[in-house]
Backbone as a printed PyTorch tensor [residue, N CA C, xyz], in Angstrom:
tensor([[[ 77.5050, 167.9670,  86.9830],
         [ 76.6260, 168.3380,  85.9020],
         [ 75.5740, 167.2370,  85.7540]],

        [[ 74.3740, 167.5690,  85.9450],
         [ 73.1000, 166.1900,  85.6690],
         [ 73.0520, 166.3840,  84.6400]],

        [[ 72.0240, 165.1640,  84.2650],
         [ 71.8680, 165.1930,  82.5720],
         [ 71.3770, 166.0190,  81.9990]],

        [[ 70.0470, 166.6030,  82.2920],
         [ 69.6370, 167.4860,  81.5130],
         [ 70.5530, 168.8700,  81.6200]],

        [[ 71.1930, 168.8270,  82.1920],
         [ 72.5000, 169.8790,  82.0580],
         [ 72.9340, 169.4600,  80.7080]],

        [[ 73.8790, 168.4780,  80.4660],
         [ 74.6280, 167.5950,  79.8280],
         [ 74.0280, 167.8090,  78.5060]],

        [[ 72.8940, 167.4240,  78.3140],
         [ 72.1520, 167.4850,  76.7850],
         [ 71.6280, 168.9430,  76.7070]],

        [[ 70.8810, 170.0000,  77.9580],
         [ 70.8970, 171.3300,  77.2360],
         [ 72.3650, 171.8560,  76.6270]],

        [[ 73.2590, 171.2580,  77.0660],
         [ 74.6400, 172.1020,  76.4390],
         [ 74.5580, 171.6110,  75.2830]],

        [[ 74.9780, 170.4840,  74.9960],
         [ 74.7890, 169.8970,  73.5060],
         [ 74.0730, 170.4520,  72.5810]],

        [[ 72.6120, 170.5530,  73.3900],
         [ 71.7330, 171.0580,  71.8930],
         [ 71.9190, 172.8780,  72.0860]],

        [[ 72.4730, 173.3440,  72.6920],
         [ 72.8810, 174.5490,  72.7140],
         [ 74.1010, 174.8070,  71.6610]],

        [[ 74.9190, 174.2370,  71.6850],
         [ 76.0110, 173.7000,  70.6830],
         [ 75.5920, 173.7790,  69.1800]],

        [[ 74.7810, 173.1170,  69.0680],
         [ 74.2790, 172.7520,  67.6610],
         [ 72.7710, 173.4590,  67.3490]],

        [[ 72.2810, 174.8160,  68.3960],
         [ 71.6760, 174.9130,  68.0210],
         [ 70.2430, 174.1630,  67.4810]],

        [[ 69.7180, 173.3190,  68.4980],
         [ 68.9750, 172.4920,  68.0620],
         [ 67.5790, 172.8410,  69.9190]],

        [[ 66.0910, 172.5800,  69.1870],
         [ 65.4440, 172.9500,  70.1670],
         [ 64.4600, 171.8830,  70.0710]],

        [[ 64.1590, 171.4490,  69.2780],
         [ 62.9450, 170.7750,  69.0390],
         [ 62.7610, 169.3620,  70.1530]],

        [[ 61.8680, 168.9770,  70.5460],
         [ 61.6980, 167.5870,  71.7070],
         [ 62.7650, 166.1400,  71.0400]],

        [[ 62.3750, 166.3120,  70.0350],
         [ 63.3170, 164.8740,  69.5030],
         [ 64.2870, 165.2130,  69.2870]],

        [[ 64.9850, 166.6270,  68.9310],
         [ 66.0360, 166.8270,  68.5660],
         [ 66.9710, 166.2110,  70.6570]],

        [[ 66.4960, 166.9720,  71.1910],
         [ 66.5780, 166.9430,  72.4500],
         [ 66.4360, 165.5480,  73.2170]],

        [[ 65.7210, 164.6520,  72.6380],
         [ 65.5430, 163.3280,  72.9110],
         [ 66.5340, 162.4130,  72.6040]],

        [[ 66.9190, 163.3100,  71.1340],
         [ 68.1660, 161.6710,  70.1440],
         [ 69.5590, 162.1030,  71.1610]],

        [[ 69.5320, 163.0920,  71.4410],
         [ 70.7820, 163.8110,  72.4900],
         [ 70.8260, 162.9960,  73.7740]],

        [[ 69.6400, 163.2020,  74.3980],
         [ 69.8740, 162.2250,  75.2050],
         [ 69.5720, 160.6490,  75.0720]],

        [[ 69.5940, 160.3060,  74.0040],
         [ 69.7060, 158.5110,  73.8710],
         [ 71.4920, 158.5620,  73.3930]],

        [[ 71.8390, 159.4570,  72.6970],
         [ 73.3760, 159.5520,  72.6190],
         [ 74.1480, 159.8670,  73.6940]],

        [[ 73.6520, 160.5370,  74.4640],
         [ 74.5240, 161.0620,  75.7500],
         [ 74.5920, 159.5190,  76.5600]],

        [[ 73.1280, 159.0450,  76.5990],
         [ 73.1190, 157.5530,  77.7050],
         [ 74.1770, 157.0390,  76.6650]],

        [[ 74.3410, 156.2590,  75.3030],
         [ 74.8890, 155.5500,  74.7590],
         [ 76.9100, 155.6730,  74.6200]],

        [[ 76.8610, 157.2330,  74.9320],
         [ 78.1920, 157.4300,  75.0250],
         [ 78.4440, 156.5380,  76.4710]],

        [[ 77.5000, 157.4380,  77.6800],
         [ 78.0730, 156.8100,  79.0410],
         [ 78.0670, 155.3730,  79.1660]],

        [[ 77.3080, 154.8280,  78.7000],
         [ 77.2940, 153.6030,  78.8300],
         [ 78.8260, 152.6990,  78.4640]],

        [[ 78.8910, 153.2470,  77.3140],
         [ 80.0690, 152.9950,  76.3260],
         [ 81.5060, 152.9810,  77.3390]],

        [[ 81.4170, 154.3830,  77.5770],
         [ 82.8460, 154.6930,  78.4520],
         [ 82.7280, 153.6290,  79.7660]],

        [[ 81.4910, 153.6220,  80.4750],
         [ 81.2780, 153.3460,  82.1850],
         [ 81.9620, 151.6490,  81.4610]],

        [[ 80.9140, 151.0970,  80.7640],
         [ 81.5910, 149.3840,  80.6080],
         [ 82.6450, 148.9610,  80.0010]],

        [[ 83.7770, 150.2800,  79.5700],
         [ 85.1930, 150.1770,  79.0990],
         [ 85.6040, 150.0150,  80.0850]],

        [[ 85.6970, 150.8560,  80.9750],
         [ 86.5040, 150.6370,  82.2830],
         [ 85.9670, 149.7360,  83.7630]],

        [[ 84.7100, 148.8540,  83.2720],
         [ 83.6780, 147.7700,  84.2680],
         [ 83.2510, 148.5470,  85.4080]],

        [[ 82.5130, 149.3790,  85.0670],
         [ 81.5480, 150.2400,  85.6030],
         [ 79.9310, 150.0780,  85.2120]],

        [[ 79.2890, 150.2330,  86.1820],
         [ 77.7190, 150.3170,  85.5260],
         [ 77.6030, 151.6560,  85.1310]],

        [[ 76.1060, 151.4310,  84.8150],
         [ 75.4800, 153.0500,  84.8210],
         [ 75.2190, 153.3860,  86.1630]],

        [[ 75.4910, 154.2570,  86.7240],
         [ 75.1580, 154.4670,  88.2830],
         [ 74.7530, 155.9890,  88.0120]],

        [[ 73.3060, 156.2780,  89.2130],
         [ 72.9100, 157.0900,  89.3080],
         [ 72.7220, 157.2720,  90.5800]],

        [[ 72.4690, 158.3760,  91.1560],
         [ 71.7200, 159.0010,  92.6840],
         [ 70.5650, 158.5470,  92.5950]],

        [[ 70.0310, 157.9600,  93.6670],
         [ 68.2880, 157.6890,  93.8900],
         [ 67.6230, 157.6920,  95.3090]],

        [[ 66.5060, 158.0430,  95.5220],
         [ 65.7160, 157.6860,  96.4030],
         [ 65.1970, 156.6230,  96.4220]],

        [[ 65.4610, 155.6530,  97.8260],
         [ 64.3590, 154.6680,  97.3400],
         [ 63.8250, 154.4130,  98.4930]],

        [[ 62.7050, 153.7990,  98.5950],
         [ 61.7980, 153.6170,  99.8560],
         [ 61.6350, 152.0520, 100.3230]],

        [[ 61.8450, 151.6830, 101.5820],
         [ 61.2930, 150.1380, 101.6590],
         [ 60.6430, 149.8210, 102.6320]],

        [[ 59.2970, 149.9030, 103.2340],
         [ 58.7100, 149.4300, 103.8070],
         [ 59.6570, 148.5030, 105.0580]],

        [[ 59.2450, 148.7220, 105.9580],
         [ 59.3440, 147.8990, 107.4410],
         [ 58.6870, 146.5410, 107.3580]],

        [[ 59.2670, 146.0280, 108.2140],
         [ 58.4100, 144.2480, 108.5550],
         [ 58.3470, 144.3050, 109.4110]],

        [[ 57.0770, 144.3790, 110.6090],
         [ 57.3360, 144.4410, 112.1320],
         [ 57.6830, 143.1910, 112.7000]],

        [[ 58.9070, 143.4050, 113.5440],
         [ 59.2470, 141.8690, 113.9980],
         [ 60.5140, 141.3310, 113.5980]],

        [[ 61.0330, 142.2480, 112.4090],
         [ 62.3670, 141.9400, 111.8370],
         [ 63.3290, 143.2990, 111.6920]],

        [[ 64.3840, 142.7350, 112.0720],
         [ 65.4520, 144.2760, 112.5840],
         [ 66.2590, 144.3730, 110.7620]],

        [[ 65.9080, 143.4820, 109.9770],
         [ 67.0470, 143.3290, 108.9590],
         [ 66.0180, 144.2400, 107.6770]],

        [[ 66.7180, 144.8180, 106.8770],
         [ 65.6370, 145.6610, 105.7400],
         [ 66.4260, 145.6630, 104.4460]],

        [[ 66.3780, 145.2590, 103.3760],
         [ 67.0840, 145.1580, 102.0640],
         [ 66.7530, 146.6710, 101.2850]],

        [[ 67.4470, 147.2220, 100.7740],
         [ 67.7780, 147.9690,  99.6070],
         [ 68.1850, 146.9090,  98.6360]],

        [[ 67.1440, 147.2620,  97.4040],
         [ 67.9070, 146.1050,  96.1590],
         [ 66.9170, 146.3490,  94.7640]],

        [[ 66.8020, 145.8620,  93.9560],
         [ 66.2800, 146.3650,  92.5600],
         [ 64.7010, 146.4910,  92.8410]],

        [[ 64.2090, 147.4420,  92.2980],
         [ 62.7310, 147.8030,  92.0960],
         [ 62.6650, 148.5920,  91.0150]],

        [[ 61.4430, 148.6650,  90.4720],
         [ 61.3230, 149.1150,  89.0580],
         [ 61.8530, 150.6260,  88.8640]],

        [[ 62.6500, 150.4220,  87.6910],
         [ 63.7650, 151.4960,  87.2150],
         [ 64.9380, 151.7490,  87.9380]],

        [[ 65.3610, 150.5690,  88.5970],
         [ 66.8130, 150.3770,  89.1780],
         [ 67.0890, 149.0710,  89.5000]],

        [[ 68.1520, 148.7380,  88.4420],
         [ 68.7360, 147.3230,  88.4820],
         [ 69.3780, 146.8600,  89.2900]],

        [[ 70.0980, 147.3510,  90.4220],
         [ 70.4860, 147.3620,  91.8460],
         [ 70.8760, 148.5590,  92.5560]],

        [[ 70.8950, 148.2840,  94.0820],
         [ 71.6240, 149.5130,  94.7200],
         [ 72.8660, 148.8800,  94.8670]],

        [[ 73.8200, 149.5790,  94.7080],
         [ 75.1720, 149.9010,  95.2060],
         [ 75.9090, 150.0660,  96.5840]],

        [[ 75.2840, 150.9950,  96.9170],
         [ 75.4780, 151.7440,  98.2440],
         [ 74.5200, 152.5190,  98.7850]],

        [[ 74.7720, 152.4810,  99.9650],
         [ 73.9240, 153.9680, 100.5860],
         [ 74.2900, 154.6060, 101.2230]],

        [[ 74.0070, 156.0330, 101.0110],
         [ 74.5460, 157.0800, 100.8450],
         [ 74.3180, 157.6610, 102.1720]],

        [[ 72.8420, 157.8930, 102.4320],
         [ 72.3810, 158.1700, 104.2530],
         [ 71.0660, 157.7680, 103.8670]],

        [[ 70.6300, 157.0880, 105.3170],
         [ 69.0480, 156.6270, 105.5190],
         [ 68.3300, 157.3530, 106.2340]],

        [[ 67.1930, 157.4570, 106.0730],
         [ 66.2470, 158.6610, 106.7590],
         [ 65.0860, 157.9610, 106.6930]],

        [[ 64.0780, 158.5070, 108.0060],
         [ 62.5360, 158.2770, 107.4730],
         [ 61.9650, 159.7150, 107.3690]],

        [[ 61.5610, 159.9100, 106.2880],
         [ 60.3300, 160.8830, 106.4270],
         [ 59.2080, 161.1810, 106.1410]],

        [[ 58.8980, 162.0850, 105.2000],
         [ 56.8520, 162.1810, 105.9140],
         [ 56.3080, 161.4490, 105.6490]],

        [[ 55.3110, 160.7400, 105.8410],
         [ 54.5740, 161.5990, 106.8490],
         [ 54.8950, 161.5280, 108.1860]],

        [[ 56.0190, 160.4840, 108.5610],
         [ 56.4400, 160.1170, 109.8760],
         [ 57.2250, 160.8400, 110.5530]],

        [[ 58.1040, 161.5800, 109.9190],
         [ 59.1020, 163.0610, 110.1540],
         [ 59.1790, 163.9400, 109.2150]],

        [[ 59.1040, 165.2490, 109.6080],
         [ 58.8550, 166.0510, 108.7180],
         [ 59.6880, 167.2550, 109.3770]],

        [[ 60.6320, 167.4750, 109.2250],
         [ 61.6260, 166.9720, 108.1810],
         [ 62.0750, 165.6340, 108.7260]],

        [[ 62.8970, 165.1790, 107.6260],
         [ 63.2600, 163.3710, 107.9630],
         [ 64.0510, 163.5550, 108.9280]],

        [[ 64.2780, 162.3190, 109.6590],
         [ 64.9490, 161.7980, 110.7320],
         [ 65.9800, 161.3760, 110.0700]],

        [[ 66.6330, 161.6110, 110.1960],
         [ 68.4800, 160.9070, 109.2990],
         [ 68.6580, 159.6300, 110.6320]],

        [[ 69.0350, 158.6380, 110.1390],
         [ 69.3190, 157.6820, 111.2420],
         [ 70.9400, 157.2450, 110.7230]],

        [[ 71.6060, 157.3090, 112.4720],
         [ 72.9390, 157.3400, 112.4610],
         [ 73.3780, 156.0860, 111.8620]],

        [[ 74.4730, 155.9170, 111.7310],
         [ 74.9850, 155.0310, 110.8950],
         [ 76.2790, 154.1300, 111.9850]],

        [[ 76.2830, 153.0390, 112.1680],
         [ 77.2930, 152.6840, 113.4890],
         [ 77.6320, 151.2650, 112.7910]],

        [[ 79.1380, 151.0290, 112.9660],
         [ 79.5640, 149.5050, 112.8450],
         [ 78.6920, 148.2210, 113.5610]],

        [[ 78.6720, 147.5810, 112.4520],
         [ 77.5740, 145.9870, 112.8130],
         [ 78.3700, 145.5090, 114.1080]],

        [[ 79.6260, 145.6080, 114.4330],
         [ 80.0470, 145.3830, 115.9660],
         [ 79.4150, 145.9770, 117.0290]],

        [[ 79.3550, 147.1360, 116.4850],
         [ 78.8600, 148.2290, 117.6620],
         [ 77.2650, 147.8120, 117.9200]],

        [[ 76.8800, 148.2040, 116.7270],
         [ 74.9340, 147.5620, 117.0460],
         [ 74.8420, 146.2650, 118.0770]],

        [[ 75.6980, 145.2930, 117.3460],
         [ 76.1170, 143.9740, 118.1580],
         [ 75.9820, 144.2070, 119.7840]],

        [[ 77.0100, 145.2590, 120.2330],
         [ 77.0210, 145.3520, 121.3590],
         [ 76.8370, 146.3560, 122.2170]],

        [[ 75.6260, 146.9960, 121.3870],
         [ 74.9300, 148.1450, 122.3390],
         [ 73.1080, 147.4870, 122.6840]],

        [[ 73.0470, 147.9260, 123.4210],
         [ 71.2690, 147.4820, 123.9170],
         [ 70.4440, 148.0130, 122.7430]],

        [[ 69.3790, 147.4670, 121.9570],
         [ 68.6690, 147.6770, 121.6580],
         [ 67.7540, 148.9350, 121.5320]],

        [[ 68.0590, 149.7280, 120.7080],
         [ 66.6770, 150.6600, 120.8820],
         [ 65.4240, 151.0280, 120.8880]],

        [[ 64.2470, 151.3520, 120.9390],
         [ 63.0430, 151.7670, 121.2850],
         [ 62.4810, 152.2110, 119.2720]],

        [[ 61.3130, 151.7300, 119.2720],
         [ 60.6220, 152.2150, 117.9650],
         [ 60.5740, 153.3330, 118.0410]],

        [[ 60.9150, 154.5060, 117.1540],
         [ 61.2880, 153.8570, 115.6760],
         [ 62.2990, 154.2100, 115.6060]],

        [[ 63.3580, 153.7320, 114.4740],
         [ 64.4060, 152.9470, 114.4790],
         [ 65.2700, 154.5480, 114.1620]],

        [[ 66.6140, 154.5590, 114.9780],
         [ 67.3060, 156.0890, 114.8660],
         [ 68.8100, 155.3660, 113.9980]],

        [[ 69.3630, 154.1900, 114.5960],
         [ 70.6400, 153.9920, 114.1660],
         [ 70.3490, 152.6080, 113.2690]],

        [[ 71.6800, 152.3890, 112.0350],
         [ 71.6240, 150.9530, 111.5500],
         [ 73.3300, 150.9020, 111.6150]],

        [[ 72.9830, 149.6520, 111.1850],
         [ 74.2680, 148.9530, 110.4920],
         [ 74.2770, 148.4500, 109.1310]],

        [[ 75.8560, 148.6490, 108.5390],
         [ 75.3070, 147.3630, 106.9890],
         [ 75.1200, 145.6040, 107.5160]],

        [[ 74.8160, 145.4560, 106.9120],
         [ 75.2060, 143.7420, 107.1230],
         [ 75.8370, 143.1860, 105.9030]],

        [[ 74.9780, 143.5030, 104.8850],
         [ 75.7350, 142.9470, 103.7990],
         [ 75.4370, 143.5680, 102.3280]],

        [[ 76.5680, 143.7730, 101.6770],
         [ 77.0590, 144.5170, 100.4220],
         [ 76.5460, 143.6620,  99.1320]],

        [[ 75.9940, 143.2280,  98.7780],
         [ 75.4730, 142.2030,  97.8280],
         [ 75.8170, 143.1580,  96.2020]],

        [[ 75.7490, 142.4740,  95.1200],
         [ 76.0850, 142.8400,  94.1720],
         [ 75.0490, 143.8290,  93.2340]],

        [[ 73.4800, 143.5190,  93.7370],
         [ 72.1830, 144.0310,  93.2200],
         [ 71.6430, 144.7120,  94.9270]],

        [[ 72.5140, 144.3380,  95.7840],
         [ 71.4730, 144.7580,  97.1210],
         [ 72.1960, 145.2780,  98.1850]],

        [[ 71.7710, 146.2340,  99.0950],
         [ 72.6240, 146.5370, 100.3680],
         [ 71.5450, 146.3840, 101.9690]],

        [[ 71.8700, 145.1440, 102.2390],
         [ 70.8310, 144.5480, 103.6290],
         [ 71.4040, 145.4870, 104.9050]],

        [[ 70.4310, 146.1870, 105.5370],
         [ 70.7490, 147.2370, 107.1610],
         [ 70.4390, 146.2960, 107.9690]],

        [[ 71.1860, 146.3230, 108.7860],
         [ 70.6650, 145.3960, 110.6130],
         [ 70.1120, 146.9530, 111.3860]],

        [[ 69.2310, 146.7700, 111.6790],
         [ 68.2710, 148.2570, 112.3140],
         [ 68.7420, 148.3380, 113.5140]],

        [[ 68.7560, 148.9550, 114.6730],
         [ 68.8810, 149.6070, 115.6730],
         [ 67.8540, 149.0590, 116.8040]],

        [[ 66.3200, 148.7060, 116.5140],
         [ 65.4400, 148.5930, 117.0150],
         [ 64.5750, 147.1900, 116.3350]],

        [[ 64.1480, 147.0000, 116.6230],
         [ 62.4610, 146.1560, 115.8440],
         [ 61.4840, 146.9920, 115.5720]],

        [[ 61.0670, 146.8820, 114.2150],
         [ 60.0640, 147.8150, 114.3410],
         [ 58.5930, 147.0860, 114.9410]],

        [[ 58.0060, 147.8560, 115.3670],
         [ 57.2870, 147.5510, 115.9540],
         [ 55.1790, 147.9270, 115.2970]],

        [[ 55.7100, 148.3480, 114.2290],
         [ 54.6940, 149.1790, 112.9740],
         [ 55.4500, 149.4270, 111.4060]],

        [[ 54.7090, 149.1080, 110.7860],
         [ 55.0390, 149.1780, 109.2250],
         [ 55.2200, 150.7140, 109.0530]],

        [[ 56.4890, 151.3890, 108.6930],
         [ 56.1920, 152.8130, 107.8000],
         [ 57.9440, 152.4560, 107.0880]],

        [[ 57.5680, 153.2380, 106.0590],
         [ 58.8610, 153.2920, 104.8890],
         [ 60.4610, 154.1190, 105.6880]],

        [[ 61.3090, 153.4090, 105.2090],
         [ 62.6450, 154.0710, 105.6660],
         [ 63.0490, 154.0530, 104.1010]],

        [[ 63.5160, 155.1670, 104.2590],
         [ 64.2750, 156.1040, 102.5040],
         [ 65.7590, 155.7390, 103.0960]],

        [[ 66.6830, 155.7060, 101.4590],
         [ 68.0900, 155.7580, 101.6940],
         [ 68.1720, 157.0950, 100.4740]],

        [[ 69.1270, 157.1890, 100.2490],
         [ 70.0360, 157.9940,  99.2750],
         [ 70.7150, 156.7120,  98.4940]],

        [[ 70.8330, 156.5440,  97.5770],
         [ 71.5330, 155.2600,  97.2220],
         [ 72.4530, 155.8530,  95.8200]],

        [[ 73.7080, 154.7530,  95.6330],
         [ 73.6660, 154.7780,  94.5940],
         [ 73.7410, 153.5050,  93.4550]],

        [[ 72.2890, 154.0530,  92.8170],
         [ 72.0040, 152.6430,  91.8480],
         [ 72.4230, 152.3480,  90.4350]],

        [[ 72.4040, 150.3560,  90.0250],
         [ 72.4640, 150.7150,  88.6090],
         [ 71.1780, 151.0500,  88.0500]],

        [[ 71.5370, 151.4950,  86.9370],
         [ 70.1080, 152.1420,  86.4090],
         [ 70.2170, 151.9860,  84.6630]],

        [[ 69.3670, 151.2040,  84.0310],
         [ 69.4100, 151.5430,  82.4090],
         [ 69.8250, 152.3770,  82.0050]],

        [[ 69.5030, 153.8400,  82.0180],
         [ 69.6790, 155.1090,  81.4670],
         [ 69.9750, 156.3060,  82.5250]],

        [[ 70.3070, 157.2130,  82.1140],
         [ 70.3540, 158.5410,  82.6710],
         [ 69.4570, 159.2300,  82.6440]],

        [[ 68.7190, 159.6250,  83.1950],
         [ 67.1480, 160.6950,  83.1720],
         [ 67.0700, 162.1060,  84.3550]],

        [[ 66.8510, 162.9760,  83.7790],
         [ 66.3990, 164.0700,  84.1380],
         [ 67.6340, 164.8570,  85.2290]],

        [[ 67.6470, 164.3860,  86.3540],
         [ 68.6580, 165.5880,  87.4100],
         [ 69.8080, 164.2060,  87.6270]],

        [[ 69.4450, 162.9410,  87.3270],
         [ 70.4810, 162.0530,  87.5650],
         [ 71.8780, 162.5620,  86.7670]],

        [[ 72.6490, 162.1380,  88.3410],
         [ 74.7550, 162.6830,  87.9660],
         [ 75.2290, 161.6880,  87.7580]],

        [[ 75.8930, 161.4700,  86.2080],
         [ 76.9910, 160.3210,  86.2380],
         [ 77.8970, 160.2390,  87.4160]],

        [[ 78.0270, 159.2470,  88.1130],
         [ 78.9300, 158.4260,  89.1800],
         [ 80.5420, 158.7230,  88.5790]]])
């Protein structure tokens, strides 16, 4: 159930339509989750897209806080797409041993590895070097202040 699921039921409940009525719902809905997620030492975690630019010359690429997400967590699957694939390229996912000890691949980049799980960040060892700047997307899941719009409590 995403949020705006979550709060149309509510104000369906009570009969309530108006924008603020609908607004204080969802500052109560975030304030409940919040409540419950840091009883049991949980963040707020949401689903996200996020994008990070390439460095040509460096195989290593961080996922980690950018505005309206206080860290990533995890990732979920990495892809590049448009304008560079259309539809995205999902790039395989292989143990940092394995990358270790397979040859190198050809731009642009199909497989990664994690390298490292950080507490605000999740660093990929790439497959390739890139060899040209374009954005690689993950699926992530981040902390996030609040709950907004199609975001699913974790």
């Amino acid at each position: 159930m995403t949020f705006d699921e979550i709060v149309a039921t509510v104000a369906k409940r009570l009969n309530l339509t108006s924008a603020t009525a609908l607004e204080r719902i969802g500052e109560d809905v975030n304030e409940r989750y919040k409540w419950l997620a840091t009883s049991i030492g949980f963040n707020t975690i949401a689903r996200r897209v996020v994008t990070v630019p390439t460095i040509i010359g460096d195989r290593y690429l961080t996922f980690g806080p950018q505005p309206g997400i206080l860290g990533v967590q995890k990732t979920l699957s990495v892809f590049i797409g448009p304008p560079m694939f259309n539809p995205p390229l999902i790039m395989g996912e292989v143990t940092f041993d394995q990358m270790r000890n397979q040859v190198q691949g050809t731009d642009p980049v199909q497989q990664y590895a994690v390298a490292e799980m950080g507490a605000k960040s999740v660093k990929l060892f790439l497959g390739s070097t890139p060899g040209a700047v374009y954005g690689i997307s993950a699926d992530v899941l981040a902390s996030v202040d609040t709950l907004r719009d199609l975001d699913e409590p974790a």
